[in-house]
Amino acid sequence: MADTYIPANGEDACRGIAVDGNDVYIVGLSASATNFAVPPTGTGYVQSFAGGVTDGYIIKLSGVDQEPVWSSFFGGSLGDYVYDVAVANGEVFVSGLTFSDTYSNTDCTEPGNSGFPKCHSGNWSNDWTSSSHPNFFIASFDSDNELTWSTYITAASEFVTPEFCDLAVRAEGATTNVYLVGTASGAGLTNFDSQTFGNWNISPALYSGWISVAFICWWESENAEHTLKWASLLHSGDGNRSISVTADPLTGYIIIGGSTYTEILQDVEDYCTQPLSYEFPLCNSGGLNYMETTNPNSGYRSYMMAFDQQVNPRWISFFGNDTYARIVNLAIGGDYIYACGESEEPWTLWEYDTESELDYYKATFSSGNGMDATLARFAISTTVGIAEQHEADAFNLALVYPNPAQGLLNVELMKRADELSIFVHDATGKLVYHQQQTNPATVIQLDTRLWSPGLYLLQIVVDGISQSVSVVKQ
């Protein structure tokens, strides 16, 4: 074990860390124009302190002894903050906030005019959003530490703090999927570059006057080119914050956590559809998801969201008390999603498995003022609506919607099939429906109007591979 300070003569903070084999990347912010603990060094992009209250920094440690092999400040002359870092396919991505409102007059090298580092060639890019608030940015470096991409995204909400900007990556062959969530200023959405994809595309034009709105951007990176695939608001209503994002390496499902004080909730018959103005969406596509659907009457309440690779919602639920609670960070390990956060009142304590002797559990909320840290674990199998998995290729066999169902239930195949079988069992295990097709259409519709209300298990078999989805009939 080893530990150390990163000392200097100003205020400095570490905000993010990522590991890639024997390499460790540390990012943060520093007010130390001189005497920074790891002064700019190494090859590739190496920038000196540019000015302002703080500059962002990136430090790379390598080898058995974790010696610093690369260090650079990052930003312009008006204050910059690097908040997160992620690595995939040998590419290092960083994100954060900047007050530096002018791009550098040089491209992909150290700024020549104290402007913000610019690197647009072959990449998606955006201009500064005119606002009194800082702008989100994203940048990337190759394995030689050369800057390959750097751009503004949109203006941040005035309530943004370091944890309100998060970055995640997922390698898919030679392609790296890059996800960033943040909390934007309604006034800054005029320059938000919406990119339509899949079934969830909320226009920022409706919310230009609001204080804070949650958003997500999804880029694909390959051969040093970064293409915007999806950019959307996550939900309607004011006071929404997206704080953390992660992606399941197997399924590609996108998991998002945050907080909201939106009080108008989506009607149950509209679950798993894009919300109307001012509504907070909810979704229980698999029928087995953990759900909290009560109104957050005051203060902020945590929420969780899950989308598949086609941006279909699979799970959206509140979580925790409704005075002040939020999800701050997410991680996926094995078959579980882990969510840590904070709460101002007792948490949903009854969700503890009283028979487990392995789980840590603190049964009481701390007395006095302040916050308690919180930790929760969710099973991926029910969160994304997949109850049975025989082979890795079974993920994304089909999408089943709407769920809950009242009339026609759509089974949408994700790829062409030669043979298809569909079995439907009720809660007692009785087979209530079966059909078999050769060369089926992409979308098969089941009429549920004669089904009794309740829970059903839908088994879809495509060319010998099986997927089971729970369906609720209302």
XYZ file of C-alpha atoms in Angstrom, residues 98-331:
234
model
C -14.646 26.066 -17.918
C -15.150 29.822 -17.702
C -12.661 30.361 -20.539
C -15.062 31.578 -23.219
C -12.749 31.768 -26.239
C -11.051 28.965 -28.113
C -7.301 28.922 -28.550
C -5.872 30.160 -31.859
C -3.933 26.900 -32.129
C -5.356 23.479 -32.901
C -4.660 20.364 -30.791
C -1.618 21.957 -29.128
C -0.974 24.085 -26.066
C -3.111 27.258 -26.350
C -1.259 30.130 -27.977
C -3.491 32.992 -26.821
C -4.647 31.877 -23.345
C -7.852 30.559 -24.922
C -9.449 27.225 -24.134
C -7.703 24.259 -25.824
C -9.243 23.626 -29.245
C -9.077 20.342 -31.174
C -11.903 19.957 -33.695
C -10.412 18.292 -36.776
C -12.571 15.311 -37.772
C -14.610 15.615 -34.561
C -17.976 16.802 -33.358
C -17.603 20.259 -31.819
C -19.669 23.106 -30.445
C -19.166 26.805 -29.763
C -19.238 28.622 -26.440
C -22.754 29.106 -25.120
C -23.255 32.749 -24.256
C -24.041 32.653 -20.558
C -22.799 33.884 -17.215
C -22.401 30.225 -16.268
C -19.441 27.981 -17.058
C -19.627 25.593 -20.020
C -19.199 21.837 -19.944
C -16.331 20.491 -22.025
C -14.960 17.134 -23.129
C -11.472 16.261 -24.385
C -9.462 13.168 -25.270
C -5.817 12.123 -25.537
C -4.265 9.199 -27.396
C -1.808 6.649 -26.006
C 1.063 9.076 -26.731
C -0.645 11.763 -24.604
C -1.429 13.852 -27.692
C -4.627 15.921 -27.614
C -7.065 14.443 -30.156
C -10.334 16.196 -29.291
C -11.445 19.196 -27.207
C -14.713 21.102 -27.385
C -17.365 22.983 -25.424
C -20.728 21.214 -24.962
C -23.281 23.582 -23.387
C -23.734 25.957 -20.449
C -24.054 24.545 -16.958
C -26.706 25.342 -14.394
C -25.773 27.870 -11.736
C -26.266 25.085 -9.172
C -23.644 22.803 -10.692
C -21.018 21.469 -8.308
C -18.269 18.949 -9.137
C -20.457 15.890 -8.752
C -22.981 17.191 -11.297
C -20.851 16.152 -14.275
C -19.969 12.527 -14.962
C -18.287 10.519 -17.687
C -18.396 6.828 -18.627
C -16.942 4.762 -21.463
C -17.594 1.323 -22.912
C -15.378 -0.396 -25.477
C -17.146 -2.286 -28.267
C -14.419 -3.696 -30.479
C -12.432 -0.820 -31.944
C -15.247 1.617 -31.121
C -15.429 3.427 -27.795
C -18.835 4.611 -26.608
C -18.489 7.789 -24.543
C -21.326 8.965 -22.283
C -21.524 12.267 -20.437
C -24.325 13.518 -18.202
C -24.670 16.967 -16.748
C -27.047 19.596 -15.451
C -27.521 22.427 -17.912
C -28.792 25.944 -17.581
C -32.149 26.439 -19.233
C -30.861 29.707 -20.666
C -27.902 27.875 -22.164
C -29.949 25.282 -24.009
C -30.205 27.526 -27.067
C -26.825 26.119 -28.109
C -27.413 22.518 -27.052
C -26.806 20.322 -30.112
C -29.676 17.825 -29.926
C -29.009 14.577 -31.753
C -32.022 12.351 -32.370
C -31.574 8.623 -31.874
C -33.869 5.829 -30.766
C -37.033 6.550 -28.816
C -36.005 9.212 -26.314
C -35.430 12.686 -27.707
C -36.641 15.574 -25.564
C -36.214 18.944 -27.233
C -34.446 21.634 -25.191
C -36.553 24.329 -26.879
C -39.362 23.700 -24.349
C -37.201 24.432 -21.324
C -35.124 27.506 -22.192
C -36.283 29.464 -19.150
C -35.746 26.829 -16.493
C -33.098 26.747 -13.800
C -31.636 23.279 -14.241
C -32.308 20.472 -16.695
C -30.620 17.075 -16.931
C -29.014 16.024 -20.212
C -26.971 13.212 -21.745
C -24.570 13.068 -24.690
C -23.353 9.858 -26.327
C -20.411 9.883 -28.738
C -18.768 7.098 -30.711
C -14.988 7.281 -30.976
C -12.983 5.366 -33.562
C -9.765 6.170 -35.446
C -9.437 9.520 -33.645
C -12.876 10.646 -34.875
C -15.607 11.477 -32.385
C -19.189 11.451 -33.646
C -22.224 12.570 -31.657
C -24.752 9.702 -31.664
C -27.368 10.866 -29.151
C -27.899 14.119 -27.262
C -31.113 14.748 -25.382
C -32.650 16.055 -22.225
C -33.383 13.150 -19.901
C -36.723 14.260 -18.530
C -39.014 17.249 -18.445
C -39.788 19.428 -15.481
C -37.604 21.942 -13.680
C -35.037 21.236 -10.981
C -33.720 18.044 -12.568
C -30.103 16.985 -12.174
C -28.234 14.130 -13.824
C -25.243 13.384 -11.644
C -23.781 9.995 -12.554
C -23.680 7.609 -15.508
C -22.322 4.127 -16.122
C -22.694 1.527 -18.883
C -23.015 -2.239 -18.609
C -20.024 -3.699 -20.496
C -22.052 -6.744 -21.598
C -25.389 -5.313 -22.689
C -24.506 -1.688 -23.376
C -27.359 -0.567 -21.143
C -26.923 3.035 -19.967
C -27.623 3.615 -16.260
C -28.130 7.161 -14.942
C -28.632 8.478 -11.420
C -29.574 11.925 -10.193
C -32.103 13.973 -8.273
C -35.254 15.952 -9.019
C -37.918 18.025 -7.336
C -40.401 17.746 -10.229
C -43.795 17.085 -8.624
C -45.876 16.168 -11.684
C -45.530 12.457 -12.470
C -46.305 10.537 -15.628
C -49.632 8.669 -15.694
C -49.295 4.908 -15.368
C -50.729 4.310 -18.845
C -47.888 6.412 -20.265
C -45.055 4.585 -18.471
C -41.955 3.898 -20.580
C -42.836 6.604 -23.106
C -41.240 9.998 -23.599
C -42.876 12.399 -21.123
C -44.978 15.394 -21.958
C -43.958 18.834 -20.755
C -43.541 19.132 -16.968
C -43.936 15.386 -16.320
C -41.350 13.176 -14.676
C -41.277 9.798 -16.490
C -41.506 6.371 -14.869
C -40.870 2.935 -16.374
C -41.084 -0.717 -15.345
C -40.541 -2.459 -18.686
C -39.673 -5.868 -17.247
C -42.461 -5.889 -14.690
C -40.043 -6.991 -11.950
C -38.145 -3.756 -11.388
C -37.815 -2.087 -8.011
C -40.197 0.875 -8.182
C -41.020 3.928 -6.067
C -43.663 6.125 -7.661
C -44.863 8.513 -4.971
C -44.729 12.256 -5.495
C -41.632 14.097 -4.182
C -43.634 16.766 -2.391
C -40.705 18.859 -1.211
C -36.982 18.978 -1.729
C -34.915 16.752 -3.978
C -35.468 13.050 -4.435
C -33.124 10.495 -6.011
C -33.980 8.744 -9.251
C -32.536 5.929 -11.370
C -32.889 5.483 -15.143
C -31.870 2.654 -17.508
C -31.883 2.747 -21.324
C -30.981 -0.016 -23.759
C -28.674 0.493 -26.737
C -31.594 1.674 -28.871
C -32.402 4.308 -26.235
C -35.598 2.587 -25.161
C -36.345 3.212 -21.469
C -36.265 0.022 -19.411
C -36.378 1.348 -15.848
C -37.115 4.748 -14.294
C -37.891 5.014 -10.603
C -37.557 7.296 -7.628
C -35.481 6.067 -4.739
C -35.221 7.171 -1.126
C -36.935 9.869 0.875
C -38.447 13.034 -0.591
C -36.863 15.748 1.564
C -33.325 15.751 0.196
C -31.698 12.713 -1.349
C -29.569 12.139 -4.415
C -27.541 9.493 -6.229
C -23.943 10.723 -6.519
C -22.103 7.820 -8.141
C -22.839 4.562 -9.937
C -20.848 1.432 -10.719
